Tab-separated table of C-alpha atoms in Angstrom:
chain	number	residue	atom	x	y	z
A	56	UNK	CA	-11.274	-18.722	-5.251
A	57	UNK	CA	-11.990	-18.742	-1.401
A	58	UNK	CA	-10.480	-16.502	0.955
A	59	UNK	CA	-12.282	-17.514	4.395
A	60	UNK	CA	-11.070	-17.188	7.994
A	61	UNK	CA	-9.329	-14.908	10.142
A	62	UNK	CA	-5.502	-15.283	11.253
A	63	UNK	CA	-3.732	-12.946	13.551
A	64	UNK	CA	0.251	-13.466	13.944
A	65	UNK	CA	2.276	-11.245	16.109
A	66	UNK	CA	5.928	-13.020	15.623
A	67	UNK	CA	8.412	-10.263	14.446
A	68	UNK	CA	5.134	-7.774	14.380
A	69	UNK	CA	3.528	-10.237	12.168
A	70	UNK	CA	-0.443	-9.530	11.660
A	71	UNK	CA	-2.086	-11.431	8.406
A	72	UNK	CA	-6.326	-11.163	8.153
A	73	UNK	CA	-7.658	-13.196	5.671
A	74	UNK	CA	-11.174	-11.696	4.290
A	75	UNK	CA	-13.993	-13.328	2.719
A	76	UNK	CA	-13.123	-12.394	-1.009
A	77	UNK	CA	-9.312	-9.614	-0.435
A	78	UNK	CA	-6.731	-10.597	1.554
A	79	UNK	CA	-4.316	-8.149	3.495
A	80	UNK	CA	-1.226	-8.024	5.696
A	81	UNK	CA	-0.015	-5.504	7.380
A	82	UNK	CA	3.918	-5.650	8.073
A	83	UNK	CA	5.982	-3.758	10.587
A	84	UNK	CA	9.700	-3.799	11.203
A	85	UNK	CA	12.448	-1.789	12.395
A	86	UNK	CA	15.354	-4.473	11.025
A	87	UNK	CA	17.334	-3.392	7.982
A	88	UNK	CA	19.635	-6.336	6.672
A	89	UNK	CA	19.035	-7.619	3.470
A	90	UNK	CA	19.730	-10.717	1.446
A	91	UNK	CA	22.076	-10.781	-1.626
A	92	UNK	CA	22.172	-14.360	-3.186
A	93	UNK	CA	20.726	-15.028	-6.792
A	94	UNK	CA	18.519	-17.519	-6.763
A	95	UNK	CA	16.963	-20.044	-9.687
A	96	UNK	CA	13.008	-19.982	-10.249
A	97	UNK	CA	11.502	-22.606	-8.874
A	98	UNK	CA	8.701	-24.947	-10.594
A	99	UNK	CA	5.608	-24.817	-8.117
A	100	UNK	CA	6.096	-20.577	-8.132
A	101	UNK	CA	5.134	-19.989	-11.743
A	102	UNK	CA	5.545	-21.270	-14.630
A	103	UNK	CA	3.943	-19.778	-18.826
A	104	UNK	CA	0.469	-20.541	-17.534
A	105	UNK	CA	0.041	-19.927	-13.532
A	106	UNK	CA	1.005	-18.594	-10.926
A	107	UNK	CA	1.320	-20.002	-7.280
A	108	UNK	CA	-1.092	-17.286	-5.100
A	109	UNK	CA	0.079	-18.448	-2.008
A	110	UNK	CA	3.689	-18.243	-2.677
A	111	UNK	CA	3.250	-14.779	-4.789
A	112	UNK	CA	2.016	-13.893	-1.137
A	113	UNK	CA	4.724	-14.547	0.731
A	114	UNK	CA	7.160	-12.884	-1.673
A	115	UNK	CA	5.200	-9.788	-1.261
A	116	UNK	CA	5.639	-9.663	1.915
A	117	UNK	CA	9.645	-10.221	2.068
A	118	UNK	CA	9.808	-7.810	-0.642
A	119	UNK	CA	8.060	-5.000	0.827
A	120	UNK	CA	10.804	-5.806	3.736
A	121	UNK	CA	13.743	-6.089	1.698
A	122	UNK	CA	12.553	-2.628	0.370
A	123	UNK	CA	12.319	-0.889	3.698
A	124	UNK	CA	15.634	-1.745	4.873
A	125	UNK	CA	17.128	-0.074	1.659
A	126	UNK	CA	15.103	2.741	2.663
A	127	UNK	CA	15.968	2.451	6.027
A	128	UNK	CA	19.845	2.038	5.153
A	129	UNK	CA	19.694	5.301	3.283
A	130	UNK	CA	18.838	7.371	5.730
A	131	UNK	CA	20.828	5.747	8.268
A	132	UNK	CA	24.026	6.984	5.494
A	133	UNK	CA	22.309	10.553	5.259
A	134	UNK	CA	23.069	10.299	1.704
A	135	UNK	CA	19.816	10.646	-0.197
A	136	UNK	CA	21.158	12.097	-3.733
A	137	UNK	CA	17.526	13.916	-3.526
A	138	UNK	CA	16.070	15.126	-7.222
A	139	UNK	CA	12.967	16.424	-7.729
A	140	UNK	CA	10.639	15.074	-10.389
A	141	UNK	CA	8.761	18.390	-10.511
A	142	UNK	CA	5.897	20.030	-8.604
A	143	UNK	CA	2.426	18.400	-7.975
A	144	UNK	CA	-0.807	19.730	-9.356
A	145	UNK	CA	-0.650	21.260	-5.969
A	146	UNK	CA	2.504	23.186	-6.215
A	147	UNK	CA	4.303	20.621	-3.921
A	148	UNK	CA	7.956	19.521	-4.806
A	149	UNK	CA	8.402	16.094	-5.723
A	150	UNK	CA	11.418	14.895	-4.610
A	151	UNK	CA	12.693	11.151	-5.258
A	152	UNK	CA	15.911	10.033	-3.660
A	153	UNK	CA	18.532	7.029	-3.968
A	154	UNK	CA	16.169	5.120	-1.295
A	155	UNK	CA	13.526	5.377	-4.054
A	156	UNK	CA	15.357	3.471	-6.537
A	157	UNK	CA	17.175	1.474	-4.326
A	158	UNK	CA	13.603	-0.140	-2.849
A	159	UNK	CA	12.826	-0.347	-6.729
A	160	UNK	CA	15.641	-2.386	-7.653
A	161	UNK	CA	15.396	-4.523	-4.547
A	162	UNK	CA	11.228	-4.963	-5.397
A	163	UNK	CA	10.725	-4.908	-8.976
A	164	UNK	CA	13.631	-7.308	-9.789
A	165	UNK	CA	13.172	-9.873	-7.101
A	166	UNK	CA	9.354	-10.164	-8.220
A	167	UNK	CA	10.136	-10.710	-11.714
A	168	UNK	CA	12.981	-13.197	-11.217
A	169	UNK	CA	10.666	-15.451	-9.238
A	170	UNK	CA	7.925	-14.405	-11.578
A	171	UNK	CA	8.954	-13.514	-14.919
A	172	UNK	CA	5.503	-13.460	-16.315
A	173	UNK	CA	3.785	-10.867	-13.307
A	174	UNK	CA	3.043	-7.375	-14.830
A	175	UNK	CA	4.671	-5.758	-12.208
A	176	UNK	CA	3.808	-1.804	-12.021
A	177	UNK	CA	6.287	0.415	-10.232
A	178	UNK	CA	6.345	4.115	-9.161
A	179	UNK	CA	10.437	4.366	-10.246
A	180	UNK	CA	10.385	2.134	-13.162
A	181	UNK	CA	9.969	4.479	-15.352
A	182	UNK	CA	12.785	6.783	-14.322
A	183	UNK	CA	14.850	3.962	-12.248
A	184	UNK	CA	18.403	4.155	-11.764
A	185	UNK	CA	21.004	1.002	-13.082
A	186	UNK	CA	19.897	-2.149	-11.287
A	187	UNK	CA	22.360	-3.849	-12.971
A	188	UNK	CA	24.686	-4.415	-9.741
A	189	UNK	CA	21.330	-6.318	-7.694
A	190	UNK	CA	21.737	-9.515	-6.517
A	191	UNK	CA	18.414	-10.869	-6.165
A	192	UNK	CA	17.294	-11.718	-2.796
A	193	UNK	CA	17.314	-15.067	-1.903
A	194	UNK	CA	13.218	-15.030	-0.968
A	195	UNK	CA	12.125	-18.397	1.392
A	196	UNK	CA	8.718	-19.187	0.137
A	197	UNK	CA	8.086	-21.299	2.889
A	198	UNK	CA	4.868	-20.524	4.658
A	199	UNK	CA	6.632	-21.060	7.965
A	200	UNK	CA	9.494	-18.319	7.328
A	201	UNK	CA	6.293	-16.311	7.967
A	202	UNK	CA	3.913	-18.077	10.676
A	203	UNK	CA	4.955	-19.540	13.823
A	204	UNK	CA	2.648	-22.008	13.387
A	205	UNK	CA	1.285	-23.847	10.729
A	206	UNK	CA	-1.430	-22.303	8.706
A	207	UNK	CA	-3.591	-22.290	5.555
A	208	UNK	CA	-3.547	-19.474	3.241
A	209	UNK	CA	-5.041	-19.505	-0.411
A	210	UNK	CA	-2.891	-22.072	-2.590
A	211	UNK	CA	-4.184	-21.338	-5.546
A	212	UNK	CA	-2.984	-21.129	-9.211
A	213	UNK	CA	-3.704	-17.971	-11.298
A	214	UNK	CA	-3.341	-17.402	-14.904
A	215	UNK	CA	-0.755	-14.724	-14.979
A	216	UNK	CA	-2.843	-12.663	-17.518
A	217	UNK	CA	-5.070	-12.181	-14.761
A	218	UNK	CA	-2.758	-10.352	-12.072
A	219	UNK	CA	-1.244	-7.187	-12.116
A	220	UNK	CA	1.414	-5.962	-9.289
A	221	UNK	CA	1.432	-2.574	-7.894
A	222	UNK	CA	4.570	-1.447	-5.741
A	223	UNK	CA	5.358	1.970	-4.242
A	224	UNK	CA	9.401	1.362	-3.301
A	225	UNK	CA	8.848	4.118	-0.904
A	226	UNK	CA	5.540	6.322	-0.158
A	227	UNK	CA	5.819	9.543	1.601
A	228	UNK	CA	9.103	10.950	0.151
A	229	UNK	CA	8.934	14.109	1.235
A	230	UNK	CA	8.361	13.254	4.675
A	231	UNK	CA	11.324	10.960	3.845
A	232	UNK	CA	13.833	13.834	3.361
A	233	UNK	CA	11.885	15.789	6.452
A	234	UNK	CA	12.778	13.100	8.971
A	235	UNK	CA	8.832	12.168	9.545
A	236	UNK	CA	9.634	8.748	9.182
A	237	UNK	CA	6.367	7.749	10.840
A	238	UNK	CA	4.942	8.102	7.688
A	239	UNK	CA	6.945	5.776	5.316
A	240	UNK	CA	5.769	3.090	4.001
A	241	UNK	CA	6.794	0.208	1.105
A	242	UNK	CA	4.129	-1.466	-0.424
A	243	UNK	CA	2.905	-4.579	-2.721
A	244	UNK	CA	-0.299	-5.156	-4.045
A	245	UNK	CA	-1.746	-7.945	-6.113
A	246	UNK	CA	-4.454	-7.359	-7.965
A	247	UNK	CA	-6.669	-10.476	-9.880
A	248	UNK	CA	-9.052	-9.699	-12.447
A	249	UNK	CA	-8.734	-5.557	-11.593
A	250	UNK	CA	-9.573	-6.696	-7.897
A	251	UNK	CA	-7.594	-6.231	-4.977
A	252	UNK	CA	-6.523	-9.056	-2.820
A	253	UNK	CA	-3.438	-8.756	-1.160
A	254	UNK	CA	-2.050	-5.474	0.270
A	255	UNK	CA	0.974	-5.430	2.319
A	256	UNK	CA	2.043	-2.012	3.881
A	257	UNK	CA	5.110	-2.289	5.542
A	258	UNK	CA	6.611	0.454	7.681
A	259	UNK	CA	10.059	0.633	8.027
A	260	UNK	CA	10.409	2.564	10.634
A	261	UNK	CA	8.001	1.212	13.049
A	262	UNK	CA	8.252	-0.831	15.946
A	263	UNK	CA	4.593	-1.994	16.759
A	264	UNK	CA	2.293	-4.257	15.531
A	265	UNK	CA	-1.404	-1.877	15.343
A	266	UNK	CA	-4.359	-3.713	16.663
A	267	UNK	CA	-6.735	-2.617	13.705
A	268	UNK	CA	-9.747	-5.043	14.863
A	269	UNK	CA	-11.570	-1.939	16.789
A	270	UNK	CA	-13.074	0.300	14.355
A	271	UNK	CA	-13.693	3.039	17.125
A	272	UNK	CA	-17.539	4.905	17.441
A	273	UNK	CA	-18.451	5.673	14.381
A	274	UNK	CA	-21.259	7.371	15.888
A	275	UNK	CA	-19.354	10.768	16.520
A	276	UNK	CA	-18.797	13.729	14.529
A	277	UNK	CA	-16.697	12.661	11.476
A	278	UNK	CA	-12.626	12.807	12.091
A	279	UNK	CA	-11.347	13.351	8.064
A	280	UNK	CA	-8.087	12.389	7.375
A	281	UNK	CA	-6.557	14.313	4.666
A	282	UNK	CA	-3.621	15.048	2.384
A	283	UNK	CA	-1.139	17.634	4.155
A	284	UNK	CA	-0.513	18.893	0.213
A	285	UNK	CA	-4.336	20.035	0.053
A	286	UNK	CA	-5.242	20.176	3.417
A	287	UNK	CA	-6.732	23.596	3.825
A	288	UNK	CA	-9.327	22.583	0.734
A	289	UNK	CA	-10.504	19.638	2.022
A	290	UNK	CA	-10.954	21.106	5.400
A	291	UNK	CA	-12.977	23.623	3.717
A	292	UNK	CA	-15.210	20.710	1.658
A	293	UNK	CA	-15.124	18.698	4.888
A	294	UNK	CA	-16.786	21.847	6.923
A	295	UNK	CA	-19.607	22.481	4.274
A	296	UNK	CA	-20.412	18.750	3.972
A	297	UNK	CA	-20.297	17.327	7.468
A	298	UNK	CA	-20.323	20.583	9.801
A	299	UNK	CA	-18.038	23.386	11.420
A	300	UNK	CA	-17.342	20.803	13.912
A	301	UNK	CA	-15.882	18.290	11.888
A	302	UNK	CA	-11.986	17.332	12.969
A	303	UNK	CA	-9.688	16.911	9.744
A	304	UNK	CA	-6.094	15.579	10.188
A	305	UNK	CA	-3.753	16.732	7.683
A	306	UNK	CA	-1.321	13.452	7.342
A	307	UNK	CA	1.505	12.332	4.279
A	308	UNK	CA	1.584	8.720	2.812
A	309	UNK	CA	-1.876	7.175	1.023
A	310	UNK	CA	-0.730	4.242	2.735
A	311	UNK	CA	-0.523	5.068	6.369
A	312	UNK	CA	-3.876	7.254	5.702
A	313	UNK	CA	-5.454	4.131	4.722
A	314	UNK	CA	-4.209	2.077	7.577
A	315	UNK	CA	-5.512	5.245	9.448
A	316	UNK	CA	-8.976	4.464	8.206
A	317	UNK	CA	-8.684	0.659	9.214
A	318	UNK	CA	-7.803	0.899	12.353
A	319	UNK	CA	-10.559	3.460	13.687
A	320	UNK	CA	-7.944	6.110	14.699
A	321	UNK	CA	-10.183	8.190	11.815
A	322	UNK	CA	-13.662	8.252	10.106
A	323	UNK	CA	-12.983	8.964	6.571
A	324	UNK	CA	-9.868	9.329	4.026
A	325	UNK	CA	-10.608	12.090	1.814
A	326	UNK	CA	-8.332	13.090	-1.792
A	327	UNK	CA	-10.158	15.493	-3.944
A	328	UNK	CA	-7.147	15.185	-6.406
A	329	UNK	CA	-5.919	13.131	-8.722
A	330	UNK	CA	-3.643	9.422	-7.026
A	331	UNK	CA	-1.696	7.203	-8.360
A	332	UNK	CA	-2.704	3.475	-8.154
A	333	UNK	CA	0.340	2.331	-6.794
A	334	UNK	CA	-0.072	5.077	-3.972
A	335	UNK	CA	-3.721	3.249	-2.766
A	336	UNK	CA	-4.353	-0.273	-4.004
A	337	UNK	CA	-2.800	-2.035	-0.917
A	338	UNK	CA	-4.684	0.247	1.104
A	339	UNK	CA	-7.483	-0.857	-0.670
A	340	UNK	CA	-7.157	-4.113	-0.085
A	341	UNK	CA	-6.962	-3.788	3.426
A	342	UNK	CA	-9.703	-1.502	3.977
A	343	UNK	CA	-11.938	-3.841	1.979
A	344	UNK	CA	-10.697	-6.769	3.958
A	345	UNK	CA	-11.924	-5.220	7.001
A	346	UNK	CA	-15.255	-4.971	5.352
A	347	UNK	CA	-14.572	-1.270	4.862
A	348	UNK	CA	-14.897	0.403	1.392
A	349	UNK	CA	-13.146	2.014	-1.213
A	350	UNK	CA	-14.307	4.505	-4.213
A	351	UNK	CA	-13.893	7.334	-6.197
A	352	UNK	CA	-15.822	10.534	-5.027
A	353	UNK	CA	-18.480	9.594	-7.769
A	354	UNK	CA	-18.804	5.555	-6.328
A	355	UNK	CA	-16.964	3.734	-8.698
A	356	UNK	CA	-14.487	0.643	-7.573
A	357	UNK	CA	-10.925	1.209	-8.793
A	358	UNK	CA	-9.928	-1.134	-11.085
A	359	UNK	CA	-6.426	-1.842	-10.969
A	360	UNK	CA	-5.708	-4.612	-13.638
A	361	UNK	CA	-4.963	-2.113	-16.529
A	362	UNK	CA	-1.674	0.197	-17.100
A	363	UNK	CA	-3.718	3.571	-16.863
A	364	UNK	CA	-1.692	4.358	-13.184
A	365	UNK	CA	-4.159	7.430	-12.430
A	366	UNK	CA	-7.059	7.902	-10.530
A	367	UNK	CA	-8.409	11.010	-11.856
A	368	UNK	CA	-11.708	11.380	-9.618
A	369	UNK	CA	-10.816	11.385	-6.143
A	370	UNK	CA	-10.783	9.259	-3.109
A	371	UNK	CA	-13.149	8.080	-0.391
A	372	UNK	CA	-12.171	5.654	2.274
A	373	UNK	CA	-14.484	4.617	5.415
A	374	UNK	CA	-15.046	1.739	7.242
A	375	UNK	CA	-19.000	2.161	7.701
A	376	UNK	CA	-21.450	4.866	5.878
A	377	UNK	CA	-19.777	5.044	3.175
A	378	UNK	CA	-22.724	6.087	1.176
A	379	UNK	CA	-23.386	8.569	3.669
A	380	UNK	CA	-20.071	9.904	3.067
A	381	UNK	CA	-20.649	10.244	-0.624
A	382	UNK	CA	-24.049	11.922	0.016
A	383	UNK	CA	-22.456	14.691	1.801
A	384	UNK	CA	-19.582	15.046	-0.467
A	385	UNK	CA	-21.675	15.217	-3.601
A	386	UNK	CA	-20.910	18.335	-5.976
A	387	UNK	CA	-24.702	19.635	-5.088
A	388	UNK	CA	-24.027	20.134	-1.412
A	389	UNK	CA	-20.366	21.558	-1.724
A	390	UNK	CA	-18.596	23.776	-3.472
A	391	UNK	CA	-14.780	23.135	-4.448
């Protein structure tokens, strides 16, 4: 498989890097109409054996859309039908709302009509609502629905076996029901042999396309980004590892942490805490794609082609001294 090249698209906020070995999009859109015909499965998308890469990635990324304008629809109703799913290990309601399974539906099914033999993992599938009223969205899997102007992306056949799908229908819930939209997100990744390659994070709510070439000077003092749910005991880990001076942001949303991260607007993601896969792996793959890295607080890649959804060991994102990073964090220099 080779992923070489760089392409930058800015039509309808449009901005696709293709990496050495991952490949990443990030997707921004304020639009929120959807498509409702059902449509049949066509031969050169998948079939028992393979599945078309290329085509896989443009679904993603009209997915992840399609989801965000159900979010986006919600709200604009300002009927959420919130429930909570509990409290987090941090004490922190968990709310889901109608948006949540409404992105689901809209995701989940659309994937697995076009590809009925993609292991698709979702956050809501577990506890989704009735589907049964979706019409599946009439996807184009035309590279030019996406491009304006003709490029090459990866066209290749995968043994379905090999991939597993990892959606979040909405990210940042919470902040969902709190009106801090800026930190929504929808988001698809694909995943070959446990190995990210395509992330798209796709922001409903936003307008702009981010520039996320510049990675900023990594020579100052570190600039943390952390979860707003544990924010006050990172900041404390943060100060004995890298220094009373150290800035930490206290953000919501893995994803728009991670994109965070990419674009140089912060030195580090930090979660001390257990994640969900679905909650980083397009992250991930962006970060990664940038030639940034991604690991557990004890250095191990996150493999993402099994079922086990949780990351039990932490987080570390950076785009440069990463090993650094870990140094500082390790259990001998800090306590928790």
């Amino acid at each position: 498989m080779n992923f070489g090249g760089t392409i930058r698209l800015n039509r309808i906020g449009v901005c696709i890097i293709i990496g050495v070995f991952v490949l990443f999009l990030l997707y921004m859109s304020s639009n929120s109409s959807g498509g409702d015909a059902k449509v049949p499965v066509v031969k050169d998308v998948s079939d028992n054996n393979s599945i078309n890469l290329r085509k896989l990635l443009i679904a993603a990324i009209q997915v992840a859309e399609k989801g965000g304008k159900e979010v986006v629809v919600v709200k604009k109703d300002n009927n959420l039908d919130e429930e909570t799913k509990g409290k987090t290990k941090e004490g922190v309601n968990d709310p889901v709302t109608k948006a949540d399974y409404k992105s689901h539906c809209v995701m989940y099914y659309s994937l697995k009509h076009w590809f009925p033999t993609l292991k698709v993992i979702s956050e809501e599938h577990s506890s989704e609502k009735d589907c049964s009223n979706l019409l599946f969205l009439d996807l184009d899997l035309n590279p030019n629905t996406v491009t304006s102007s003709s490029i090459s992306l990866p066209d290749e056949m995968i043994p379905p076996e090999d991939i597993t799908v990892w959606i979040d229908p909405l990210d940042a819930t919470k902040e969902y029901t709190e009106n801090l939209l800026e930190y929504v997100t929808t988001m698809v990744c694909v995943a070959v042999k446990g190995k990210p390659i395509i992330g798209v994070v796709h922001k409903p709510f936003g307008v702009d396309t981010q520039d996320f070439m510049g990675l900023g000077d990594l020579s100052k003092t570190p600039k943390i980004i952390v979860s707003i749910s544990h924010a006050g005991q990172v900041k404390n880990i943060s100060e004995q590892a890298f220094g009373k001076n150290v800035e930490v942001i206290s953000a919501a949303g893995a994803g728009y942490k991670s994109l965070e991260v990419a674009t140089g607007n912060v030195t580090a993601y930090i979660h001390t805490t257990a994640i969900k896969k679905w909650d980083v792996c397009a992250g991930n793959a962006i970060v990664e794609s940038l030639g940034g890295k991604m690991t557990t607080l004890t250095n191990e890649l996150l493999n993402y082609s099994d079922t086990n959804v949780v990351n039990e060991k932490g987080l570390l994102a950076t785009m440069a001294k990463h090993e650094w990073y870990l140094n500082r964090l390790s259990p001998s220099k800090v306590k928790v």
